[in-house]
mmCIF file of C-alpha atoms (C1' of nucleotides) in Angstrom:
data_model
loop_
_atom_site.group_PDB
_atom_site.id
_atom_site.type_symbol
_atom_site.label_atom_id
_atom_site.label_comp_id
_atom_site.label_asym_id
_atom_site.label_seq_id
_atom_site.Cartn_x
_atom_site.Cartn_y
_atom_site.Cartn_z
ATOM 1 C CA UNK E 219 279.836 -190.742 -54.405
ATOM 2 C CA UNK E 220 276.342 -190.615 -52.851
ATOM 3 C CA UNK E 221 275.391 -187.728 -50.862
ATOM 4 C CA UNK E 222 275.335 -188.085 -46.946
ATOM 5 C CA UNK E 223 271.832 -188.127 -46.042
ATOM 6 C CA UNK E 224 270.178 -185.968 -43.787
ATOM 7 C CA UNK E 225 269.593 -188.519 -41.127
ATOM 8 C CA UNK E 226 269.562 -192.033 -40.490
ATOM 9 C CA UNK E 227 266.112 -193.270 -42.274
ATOM 10 C CA UNK E 228 265.810 -196.295 -40.262
ATOM 11 C CA UNK E 229 264.734 -194.840 -36.825
ATOM 12 C CA UNK E 230 262.721 -191.658 -38.911
ATOM 13 C CA UNK E 231 259.047 -191.706 -38.858
ATOM 14 C CA UNK E 232 257.711 -190.440 -42.352
ATOM 15 C CA UNK E 233 253.924 -189.428 -43.534
ATOM 16 C CA UNK E 234 251.442 -187.370 -42.053
ATOM 17 C CA UNK E 235 252.443 -185.462 -39.200
ATOM 18 C CA UNK E 236 249.872 -185.862 -36.348
ATOM 19 C CA UNK E 237 248.935 -183.531 -34.082
ATOM 20 C CA UNK E 238 251.116 -184.387 -31.044
ATOM 21 C CA UNK E 239 254.076 -183.949 -33.437
ATOM 22 C CA UNK E 240 253.022 -180.418 -34.817
ATOM 23 C CA UNK E 241 252.455 -179.580 -30.783
ATOM 24 C CA UNK E 242 255.580 -180.833 -29.715
ATOM 25 C CA UNK E 243 257.256 -178.532 -32.389
ATOM 26 C CA UNK E 244 255.612 -175.985 -32.675
ATOM 27 C CA UNK E 245 256.266 -175.400 -28.572
ATOM 28 C CA UNK E 246 259.899 -176.351 -29.546
ATOM 29 C CA UNK E 247 260.010 -174.051 -31.887
ATOM 30 C CA UNK E 248 258.451 -171.367 -29.508
ATOM 31 C CA UNK E 249 260.704 -171.883 -26.990
ATOM 32 C CA UNK E 250 264.173 -172.246 -28.845
ATOM 33 C CA UNK E 251 263.811 -171.131 -32.310
ATOM 34 C CA UNK E 252 264.955 -172.742 -35.756
ATOM 35 C CA UNK E 253 268.401 -172.458 -35.237
ATOM 36 C CA UNK E 254 269.410 -176.096 -36.055
ATOM 37 C CA UNK E 255 266.808 -178.450 -37.761
ATOM 38 C CA UNK E 256 269.147 -181.411 -37.479
ATOM 39 C CA UNK E 257 268.837 -180.908 -33.682
ATOM 40 C CA UNK E 258 265.546 -180.014 -33.182
ATOM 41 C CA UNK E 259 263.688 -183.075 -33.717
ATOM 42 C CA UNK E 260 265.610 -185.141 -31.275
ATOM 43 C CA UNK E 261 265.238 -182.018 -28.790
ATOM 44 C CA UNK E 262 261.629 -181.793 -29.115
ATOM 45 C CA UNK E 263 261.607 -185.371 -28.645
ATOM 46 C CA UNK E 264 260.430 -186.301 -32.221
ATOM 47 C CA UNK E 265 261.411 -189.236 -34.484
ATOM 48 C CA UNK E 266 261.487 -187.177 -37.140
ATOM 49 C CA UNK E 267 264.066 -186.158 -39.966
ATOM 50 C CA UNK E 268 265.493 -182.571 -39.485
ATOM 51 C CA UNK E 269 264.432 -181.403 -42.925
ATOM 52 C CA UNK E 270 260.813 -182.693 -42.324
ATOM 53 C CA UNK E 271 260.455 -180.710 -39.371
ATOM 54 C CA UNK E 272 261.788 -177.805 -41.242
ATOM 55 C CA UNK E 273 258.933 -178.411 -44.239
ATOM 56 C CA UNK E 274 256.141 -179.090 -41.949
ATOM 57 C CA UNK E 275 257.040 -175.697 -39.731
ATOM 58 C CA UNK E 276 257.679 -173.383 -42.982
ATOM 59 C CA UNK E 277 254.467 -175.103 -44.834
ATOM 60 C CA UNK E 278 252.158 -175.424 -42.285
ATOM 61 C CA UNK E 279 252.734 -174.564 -38.778
ATOM 62 C CA UNK E 280 254.260 -171.159 -39.230
ATOM 63 C CA UNK E 281 251.905 -168.862 -37.035
ATOM 64 C CA UNK E 282 251.915 -166.518 -40.189
ATOM 65 C CA UNK E 283 250.592 -168.565 -43.023
ATOM 66 C CA UNK E 284 247.374 -167.934 -44.283
ATOM 67 C CA UNK E 285 245.286 -171.297 -44.448
ATOM 68 C CA UNK E 286 242.393 -172.020 -46.751
ATOM 69 C CA UNK E 287 241.441 -170.791 -50.311
ATOM 70 C CA UNK E 288 243.433 -168.672 -52.413
ATOM 71 C CA UNK E 289 241.413 -165.802 -53.376
ATOM 72 C CA UNK E 290 240.848 -164.155 -56.554
ATOM 73 C CA UNK E 291 243.414 -161.350 -56.318
ATOM 74 C CA UNK E 292 246.101 -164.209 -54.800
ATOM 75 C CA UNK E 293 245.454 -166.214 -58.119
ATOM 76 C CA UNK E 294 245.632 -162.893 -60.381
ATOM 77 C CA UNK E 295 248.828 -161.962 -58.466
ATOM 78 C CA UNK E 296 250.181 -165.317 -59.036
ATOM 79 C CA UNK E 297 249.355 -165.493 -62.541
ATOM 80 C CA UNK E 298 251.029 -162.126 -63.258
ATOM 81 C CA UNK E 299 253.771 -163.100 -61.358
ATOM 82 C CA UNK E 300 254.530 -165.791 -63.051
ATOM 83 C CA UNK E 301 254.298 -164.440 -66.260
ATOM 84 C CA UNK E 302 257.261 -162.184 -65.063
ATOM 85 C CA UNK E 303 259.334 -164.536 -63.106
ATOM 86 C CA UNK E 304 258.364 -168.152 -64.667
ATOM 87 C CA UNK E 305 260.775 -168.034 -67.277
ATOM 88 C CA UNK E 306 263.492 -166.476 -65.878
ATOM 89 C CA UNK E 307 264.594 -169.354 -63.288
ATOM 90 C CA UNK E 308 268.056 -169.395 -64.341
ATOM 91 C CA UNK E 309 268.890 -166.041 -63.534
ATOM 92 C CA UNK E 310 266.518 -165.523 -60.669
ATOM 93 C CA UNK E 311 269.361 -166.545 -58.107
ATOM 94 C CA UNK E 312 271.180 -163.515 -58.971
ATOM 95 C CA UNK E 313 268.354 -161.744 -57.757
ATOM 96 C CA UNK E 314 268.164 -163.164 -54.180
ATOM 97 C CA UNK E 315 265.535 -166.285 -55.182
ATOM 98 C CA UNK E 316 263.881 -168.735 -57.413
ATOM 99 C CA UNK E 317 260.716 -168.641 -58.904
ATOM 100 C CA UNK E 318 258.284 -169.987 -56.621
ATOM 101 C CA UNK E 319 259.875 -168.185 -53.379
ATOM 102 C CA UNK E 320 259.621 -165.288 -54.831
ATOM 103 C CA UNK E 321 256.132 -165.303 -56.122
ATOM 104 C CA UNK E 322 255.197 -166.622 -52.859
ATOM 105 C CA UNK E 323 257.126 -163.342 -51.307
ATOM 106 C CA UNK E 324 254.420 -161.681 -52.786
ATOM 107 C CA UNK E 325 251.569 -163.332 -51.135
ATOM 108 C CA UNK E 326 251.903 -162.643 -47.491
ATOM 109 C CA UNK E 327 250.806 -165.872 -46.013
ATOM 110 C CA UNK E 328 251.590 -168.507 -48.616
ATOM 111 C CA UNK E 329 254.518 -170.694 -48.951
ATOM 112 C CA UNK E 330 256.295 -171.407 -52.110
ATOM 113 C CA UNK E 331 254.933 -175.176 -51.954
ATOM 114 C CA UNK E 332 251.541 -173.643 -51.663
ATOM 115 C CA UNK E 333 251.734 -171.218 -54.721
ATOM 116 C CA UNK E 334 253.306 -174.401 -56.574
ATOM 117 C CA UNK E 335 250.588 -176.443 -55.584
ATOM 118 C CA UNK E 336 247.944 -174.357 -56.784
ATOM 119 C CA UNK E 337 249.722 -173.270 -60.046
ATOM 120 C CA UNK E 338 249.791 -176.691 -61.124
ATOM 121 C CA UNK E 339 246.426 -178.038 -59.992
ATOM 122 C CA UNK E 340 244.614 -174.846 -60.717
ATOM 123 C CA UNK E 341 246.058 -172.297 -62.490
ATOM 124 C CA UNK E 342 247.741 -174.009 -65.330
ATOM 125 C CA UNK E 343 244.336 -175.716 -66.315
ATOM 126 C CA UNK E 344 242.822 -172.498 -66.006
ATOM 127 C CA UNK E 345 244.984 -170.780 -68.464
ATOM 128 C CA UNK E 346 245.100 -173.654 -70.682
ATOM 129 C CA UNK E 347 240.941 -173.895 -70.847
ATOM 130 C CA UNK E 348 241.523 -170.144 -71.743
ATOM 131 C CA UNK E 349 243.847 -171.077 -74.657
ATOM 132 C CA UNK E 350 246.619 -169.740 -73.149
ATOM 133 C CA UNK E 351 250.175 -171.772 -72.732
ATOM 134 C CA UNK E 352 250.914 -171.354 -69.026
ATOM 135 C CA UNK E 353 254.412 -171.870 -69.634
ATOM 136 C CA UNK E 354 254.675 -168.441 -71.784
ATOM 137 C CA UNK E 355 251.418 -166.935 -71.353
ATOM 138 C CA UNK E 356 250.975 -166.406 -74.901
ATOM 139 C CA UNK E 357 248.006 -167.789 -76.487
ATOM 140 C CA UNK E 358 248.257 -171.115 -78.053
ATOM 141 C CA UNK E 359 247.101 -169.813 -81.416
ATOM 142 C CA UNK E 360 250.265 -167.313 -81.582
ATOM 143 C CA UNK E 361 252.340 -169.853 -80.594
ATOM 144 C CA UNK E 362 251.178 -171.782 -83.527
ATOM 145 C CA UNK E 363 251.610 -168.970 -85.984
ATOM 146 C CA UNK E 364 255.072 -168.352 -84.287
ATOM 147 C CA UNK E 365 255.860 -171.929 -85.299
ATOM 148 C CA UNK E 366 254.472 -172.248 -88.257
ATOM 149 C CA UNK E 367 256.346 -168.586 -89.927
ATOM 150 C CA UNK E 368 259.836 -171.029 -89.152
ATOM 151 C CA UNK E 369 258.286 -173.894 -91.436
ATOM 152 C CA UNK E 370 258.520 -174.646 -95.014
ATOM 153 C CA UNK E 371 254.791 -174.675 -96.555
ATOM 154 C CA UNK E 372 253.712 -178.252 -96.653
ATOM 155 C CA UNK E 373 255.479 -178.701 -92.965
ATOM 156 C CA UNK E 374 252.877 -176.174 -92.344
ATOM 157 C CA UNK E 375 249.912 -178.258 -93.339
ATOM 158 C CA UNK E 376 251.115 -180.786 -91.212
ATOM 159 C CA UNK E 377 251.369 -178.769 -88.234
ATOM 160 C CA UNK E 378 248.152 -177.372 -88.156
ATOM 161 C CA UNK E 379 246.840 -181.231 -88.743
ATOM 162 C CA UNK E 380 248.798 -182.033 -85.595
ATOM 163 C CA UNK E 381 247.859 -179.069 -83.650
ATOM 164 C CA UNK E 382 244.283 -179.695 -84.680
ATOM 165 C CA UNK E 383 244.715 -183.731 -83.057
ATOM 166 C CA UNK E 384 246.232 -182.308 -80.271
ATOM 167 C CA UNK E 385 243.901 -180.043 -79.029
ATOM 168 C CA UNK E 386 240.592 -182.338 -80.036
ATOM 169 C CA UNK E 387 240.707 -184.705 -77.295
ATOM 170 C CA UNK E 388 241.506 -181.322 -74.450
ATOM 171 C CA UNK E 389 238.362 -179.711 -76.742
ATOM 172 C CA UNK E 390 236.326 -182.828 -76.597
ATOM 173 C CA UNK E 391 237.179 -183.353 -72.754
ATOM 174 C CA UNK E 392 235.983 -179.492 -72.012
ATOM 175 C CA UNK E 393 233.106 -179.219 -74.491
ATOM 176 C CA UNK E 394 231.192 -182.567 -73.818
ATOM 177 C CA UNK E 395 232.041 -182.171 -69.993
ATOM 178 C CA UNK E 396 231.361 -178.486 -69.681
ATOM 179 C CA UNK E 397 229.544 -177.096 -72.543
ATOM 180 C CA UNK E 398 227.006 -179.729 -72.987
ATOM 181 C CA UNK E 399 226.075 -179.198 -69.151
ATOM 182 C CA UNK E 400 225.781 -175.818 -69.506
ATOM 183 C CA UNK E 401 223.717 -175.517 -72.814
ATOM 184 C CA UNK E 402 221.533 -178.219 -71.019
ATOM 185 C CA UNK E 403 221.009 -175.801 -68.212
ATOM 186 C CA UNK E 404 220.539 -172.933 -70.422
ATOM 187 C CA UNK E 405 218.029 -175.006 -72.684
ATOM 188 C CA UNK E 406 216.305 -176.228 -69.359
ATOM 189 C CA UNK E 407 215.877 -173.044 -67.951
ATOM 190 C CA UNK E 408 215.234 -170.430 -70.759
ATOM 191 C CA UNK E 409 212.825 -172.874 -73.440
ATOM 192 C CA UNK E 410 211.435 -175.864 -72.060
ATOM 193 C CA UNK E 411 211.883 -176.448 -68.358
ATOM 194 C CA UNK E 412 211.823 -179.758 -69.298
ATOM 195 C CA UNK E 413 214.140 -182.642 -68.413
ATOM 196 C CA UNK E 414 216.315 -183.320 -71.289
ATOM 197 C CA UNK E 415 217.126 -186.571 -72.352
ATOM 198 C CA UNK E 416 220.211 -188.450 -72.565
ATOM 199 C CA UNK E 417 219.582 -188.721 -76.425
ATOM 200 C CA UNK E 418 219.855 -185.050 -76.927
ATOM 201 C CA UNK E 419 222.889 -184.560 -74.705
ATOM 202 C CA UNK E 420 224.606 -187.495 -76.897
ATOM 203 C CA UNK E 421 223.397 -186.038 -80.057
ATOM 204 C CA UNK E 422 224.915 -182.483 -79.107
ATOM 205 C CA UNK E 423 228.065 -184.219 -78.148
ATOM 206 C CA UNK E 424 227.807 -186.415 -81.683
ATOM 207 C CA UNK E 425 227.702 -182.570 -83.456
ATOM 208 C CA UNK E 426 230.600 -181.289 -81.188
ATOM 209 C CA UNK E 427 232.657 -184.440 -82.684
ATOM 210 C CA UNK E 428 231.571 -184.211 -86.159
ATOM 211 C CA UNK E 429 232.690 -180.701 -86.195
ATOM 212 C CA UNK E 430 235.911 -181.352 -84.990
ATOM 213 C CA UNK E 431 236.419 -184.200 -87.491
ATOM 214 C CA UNK E 432 235.561 -181.743 -90.280
ATOM 215 C CA UNK E 433 238.109 -179.272 -89.308
ATOM 216 C CA UNK E 434 240.609 -182.218 -89.138
ATOM 217 C CA UNK E 435 239.615 -183.470 -92.508
ATOM 218 C CA UNK E 436 239.408 -180.154 -94.654
ATOM 219 C CA UNK E 437 242.897 -178.605 -94.210
ATOM 220 C CA UNK E 438 242.695 -177.832 -97.743
ATOM 221 C CA UNK E 439 239.710 -175.309 -96.730
ATOM 222 C CA UNK E 440 241.871 -173.543 -94.375
ATOM 223 C CA UNK E 441 245.445 -173.443 -96.526
ATOM 224 C CA UNK E 442 246.044 -171.053 -99.756
ATOM 225 C CA UNK E 443 245.183 -173.141 -103.190
ATOM 226 C CA UNK E 444 247.652 -171.562 -105.374
ATOM 227 C CA UNK E 445 249.536 -169.011 -104.078
ATOM 228 C CA UNK E 446 253.401 -169.488 -103.086
ATOM 229 C CA UNK E 447 254.293 -169.017 -99.338
ATOM 230 C CA UNK E 448 256.426 -166.715 -99.933
ATOM 231 C CA UNK E 449 257.027 -164.401 -96.885
ATOM 232 C CA UNK E 450 256.943 -165.484 -92.946
ATOM 233 C CA UNK E 451 254.002 -163.151 -92.852
ATOM 234 C CA UNK E 452 252.092 -164.640 -95.162
ATOM 235 C CA UNK E 453 252.678 -168.153 -93.933
ATOM 236 C CA UNK E 454 251.532 -166.498 -90.086
ATOM 237 C CA UNK E 455 248.396 -165.021 -91.578
ATOM 238 C CA UNK E 456 247.672 -168.137 -93.409
ATOM 239 C CA UNK E 457 247.770 -170.002 -89.961
ATOM 240 C CA UNK E 458 245.734 -167.869 -88.466
ATOM 241 C CA UNK E 459 243.178 -168.968 -90.519
ATOM 242 C CA UNK E 460 244.122 -172.433 -89.385
ATOM 243 C CA UNK E 461 243.688 -171.191 -86.031
ATOM 244 C CA UNK E 462 240.630 -169.922 -86.624
ATOM 245 C CA UNK E 463 238.850 -173.096 -86.894
ATOM 246 C CA UNK E 464 239.515 -173.676 -83.140
ATOM 247 C CA UNK E 465 236.415 -172.583 -81.096
ATOM 248 C CA UNK E 466 236.047 -169.380 -79.803
ATOM 249 C CA UNK E 467 237.153 -169.965 -76.125
ATOM 250 C CA UNK E 468 240.819 -171.458 -77.826
ATOM 251 C CA UNK E 469 241.253 -168.644 -80.484
ATOM 252 C CA UNK E 470 238.902 -165.832 -79.714
ATOM 253 C CA UNK E 471 240.816 -163.580 -77.840
ATOM 254 C CA UNK E 472 243.941 -161.607 -77.866
ATOM 255 C CA UNK E 473 245.883 -161.866 -74.830
ATOM 256 C CA UNK E 474 248.929 -159.661 -74.009
ATOM 257 C CA UNK E 475 251.108 -160.226 -70.601
ATOM 258 C CA UNK E 476 253.264 -157.800 -69.116
ATOM 259 C CA UNK E 477 256.320 -159.450 -69.948
ATOM 260 C CA UNK E 478 256.240 -159.932 -73.294
ATOM 261 C CA UNK E 479 254.489 -156.310 -74.177
ATOM 262 C CA UNK E 480 252.103 -156.471 -77.213
ATOM 263 C CA UNK E 481 254.172 -156.853 -80.068
ATOM 264 C CA UNK E 482 254.438 -153.151 -80.933
ATOM 265 C CA UNK E 483 251.542 -150.955 -79.397
ATOM 266 C CA UNK E 484 252.404 -151.831 -75.340
ATOM 267 C CA UNK E 485 249.163 -151.867 -74.500
ATOM 268 C CA UNK E 486 248.351 -154.563 -72.226
ATOM 269 C CA UNK E 487 244.821 -155.057 -72.558
ATOM 270 C CA UNK E 488 243.067 -158.584 -73.075
ATOM 271 C CA UNK E 489 240.402 -157.942 -75.765
ATOM 272 C CA UNK E 490 237.893 -160.979 -75.745
ATOM 273 C CA UNK E 491 236.255 -161.191 -78.946
ATOM 274 C CA UNK E 492 233.450 -162.506 -78.174
ATOM 275 C CA UNK E 493 231.482 -164.822 -80.598
ATOM 276 C CA UNK E 494 228.035 -163.749 -81.615
ATOM 277 C CA UNK E 495 226.809 -167.425 -82.120
ATOM 278 C CA UNK E 496 226.000 -170.086 -80.452
ATOM 279 C CA UNK E 497 229.138 -170.749 -78.340
ATOM 280 C CA UNK E 498 228.491 -167.535 -76.570
ATOM 281 C CA UNK E 499 226.849 -168.909 -73.578
ATOM 282 C CA UNK E 500 229.180 -171.762 -73.555
ATOM 283 C CA UNK E 501 231.251 -172.295 -69.980
ATOM 284 C CA UNK E 502 234.413 -171.655 -71.972
ATOM 285 C CA UNK E 503 232.976 -168.272 -73.032
ATOM 286 C CA UNK E 504 232.173 -167.555 -69.419
ATOM 287 C CA UNK E 505 235.757 -168.411 -68.243
ATOM 288 C CA UNK E 506 237.361 -166.125 -70.671
ATOM 289 C CA UNK E 507 235.282 -163.668 -69.846
ATOM 290 C CA UNK E 508 235.974 -164.343 -66.172
ATOM 291 C CA UNK E 509 239.637 -163.779 -67.369
ATOM 292 C CA UNK E 510 238.792 -160.378 -69.021
ATOM 293 C CA UNK E 511 237.085 -158.904 -66.110
ATOM 294 C CA UNK E 512 240.277 -160.420 -64.028
ATOM 295 C CA UNK E 513 242.853 -158.857 -66.119
ATOM 296 C CA UNK E 514 240.910 -155.281 -65.788
ATOM 297 C CA UNK E 515 239.676 -155.321 -62.509
ATOM 298 C CA UNK E 516 240.145 -152.196 -60.625
ATOM 299 C CA UNK E 517 243.385 -153.091 -59.418
ATOM 300 C CA UNK E 518 245.022 -154.309 -62.882
ATOM 301 C CA UNK E 519 247.425 -155.722 -62.706
ATOM 302 C CA UNK E 520 248.218 -156.307 -66.405
ATOM 303 C CA UNK E 521 249.111 -152.726 -66.216
ATOM 304 C CA UNK E 522 251.899 -152.622 -64.238
ATOM 305 C CA UNK E 523 255.279 -152.570 -66.283
ATOM 306 C CA UNK E 524 257.181 -155.553 -66.024
ATOM 307 C CA UNK E 525 260.397 -153.647 -65.206
ATOM 308 C CA UNK E 526 258.770 -152.206 -62.214
ATOM 309 C CA UNK E 527 257.663 -155.004 -60.517
ATOM 310 C CA UNK E 528 260.777 -156.865 -61.107
ATOM 311 C CA UNK E 529 262.479 -153.858 -59.190
ATOM 312 C CA UNK E 530 259.574 -153.831 -56.424
ATOM 313 C CA UNK E 531 259.825 -157.428 -56.291
ATOM 314 C CA UNK E 532 263.889 -157.503 -55.709
ATOM 315 C CA UNK E 533 262.969 -154.638 -53.093
ATOM 316 C CA UNK E 534 260.643 -156.143 -51.560
ATOM 317 C CA UNK E 535 262.210 -159.859 -51.012
ATOM 318 C CA UNK E 536 265.970 -157.954 -49.808
ATOM 319 C "C1'" DA O 208 226.396 -199.639 -52.527
ATOM 320 C "C1'" DA O 209 230.823 -200.341 -54.378
ATOM 321 C "C1'" DA O 210 234.478 -199.509 -57.736
ATOM 322 C "C1'" DC O 211 236.580 -196.348 -60.304
ATOM 323 C "C1'" DC O 212 238.812 -191.770 -61.581
ATOM 324 C "C1'" DA O 213 240.392 -187.352 -61.009
ATOM 325 C "C1'" DA O 214 241.852 -183.540 -58.438
ATOM 326 C "C1'" DG O 215 244.345 -181.120 -54.409
ATOM 327 C "C1'" DC O 216 247.293 -181.198 -51.059
ATOM 328 C "C1'" DA O 217 251.049 -182.789 -47.875
ATOM 329 C "C1'" DA O 218 255.246 -184.815 -47.742
ATOM 330 C "C1'" DC O 219 259.491 -186.430 -49.498
ATOM 331 C "C1'" DC O 220 263.749 -186.588 -52.654
ATOM 332 C "C1'" DG O 221 267.594 -185.102 -54.698
ATOM 333 C "C1'" DC O 222 269.969 -181.493 -56.068
ATOM 334 C "C1'" DG O 223 272.420 -177.209 -55.843
ATOM 335 C "C1'" DC O 224 274.098 -172.865 -52.699
ATOM 336 C "C1'" DT O 225 275.785 -170.515 -49.119
ATOM 337 C "C1'" DC O 226 278.935 -170.187 -45.226
ATOM 338 C "C1'" DG O 227 282.182 -171.704 -41.607
ATOM 339 C "C1'" DG O 228 285.754 -174.220 -40.405
ATOM 340 C "C1'" DG V 289 290.725 -172.794 -52.104
ATOM 341 C "C1'" DC V 290 288.901 -177.186 -50.492
ATOM 342 C "C1'" DC V 291 285.689 -179.396 -48.205
ATOM 343 C "C1'" DG V 292 281.222 -180.743 -45.944
ATOM 344 C "C1'" DA V 293 277.569 -179.619 -42.824
ATOM 345 C "C1'" DG V 294 273.217 -177.178 -43.697
ATOM 346 C "C1'" DC V 295 269.547 -175.173 -45.445
ATOM 347 C "C1'" DG V 296 266.270 -173.998 -49.590
ATOM 348 C "C1'" DC V 297 264.570 -175.015 -53.973
ATOM 349 C "C1'" DG V 298 261.893 -177.337 -57.686
ATOM 350 C "C1'" DG V 299 260.255 -181.597 -59.247
ATOM 351 C "C1'" DT V 300 257.716 -185.736 -57.724
ATOM 352 C "C1'" DT V 301 254.843 -188.708 -55.518
ATOM 353 C "C1'" DG V 302 251.624 -190.567 -52.670
ATOM 354 C "C1'" DC V 303 247.543 -190.070 -49.658
ATOM 355 C "C1'" DT V 304 243.060 -188.347 -49.015
ATOM 356 C "C1'" DT V 305 238.742 -187.159 -50.540
ATOM 357 C "C1'" DG V 306 234.731 -185.925 -53.419
ATOM 358 C "C1'" DG V 307 232.439 -186.813 -57.512
ATOM 359 C "C1'" DT V 308 231.003 -190.302 -61.244
ATOM 360 C "C1'" DT V 309 229.732 -194.447 -63.275
#
DNA sequence: AAACCAAGCAACCGCGCTCGG
DNA sequence: GCCGAGCGCGGTTGCTTGGTT
């Protein structure tokens, strides 16, 4: 019981659109509108599937579309809106839309495909790099602490070890690729104004690796030695010490997206606790600082209560 | 200079919903 | 109420491009 295909695939061209095809489609739609997508390709003289024409029009040819880079304000909007609607995909149809289309509706000239691609390729990584889970918009350290409260004491130790293992690769990648380069730049500019040898670079990488391996190999230092694990709070607190083993770029801030409130006080701040030792000038630090300014800018979207936001979105999209 | 790799983007696919007959 | 066509959505794929080795 297969679904009827939207067109005969044999006679249909696929892949990249040519400028001629774009012109044909644009001029046809300008004259006749987008009444019936199945008929459009035939009438416009295109060997394309109607669905393909619709996609090309809605994602690329529509005259009101904005092409090019996303601005920082747009990125703020996407992140903030995603934190509100990102986990509500099930109930969104009741609100008259789906996740990406709802978000795109708040960004004039951007399509859902644009927003989705930008999220998947850039923003997810950006948040991850800041130590924030792009799905829940909570700091990884908070998530780990939450999980830890549900586990028995021995499992917490294993979790911590596993977490360190999971983050190790990511952190090594970030640190060795970005931080080292940045440190090298700093050293070069500030101190010596000379070319750093490959030996120094390798040495720095080795130091970072060593630090991470130590963190993994010495779980006892992070765990209480003789206290009973009698309460969830204690477990969570202990786990935060485990989390403190992560570099500042991962665990050194508090993040409170609007959709989750702030566990009591309701403030919506993003408080970067900048370390005062060696890691301060790292790329990671820079990135988090950008994040900080990002969420405390003049138009501070984090200060919009989520309910107001949803109201406004439903109102505007209806 | 060539090969390889990763990121970004455009396009495709399949599923679910809506609406008209 | 049922059925099928059409549309829209999210997930995924594959091509292109730029950077690195």
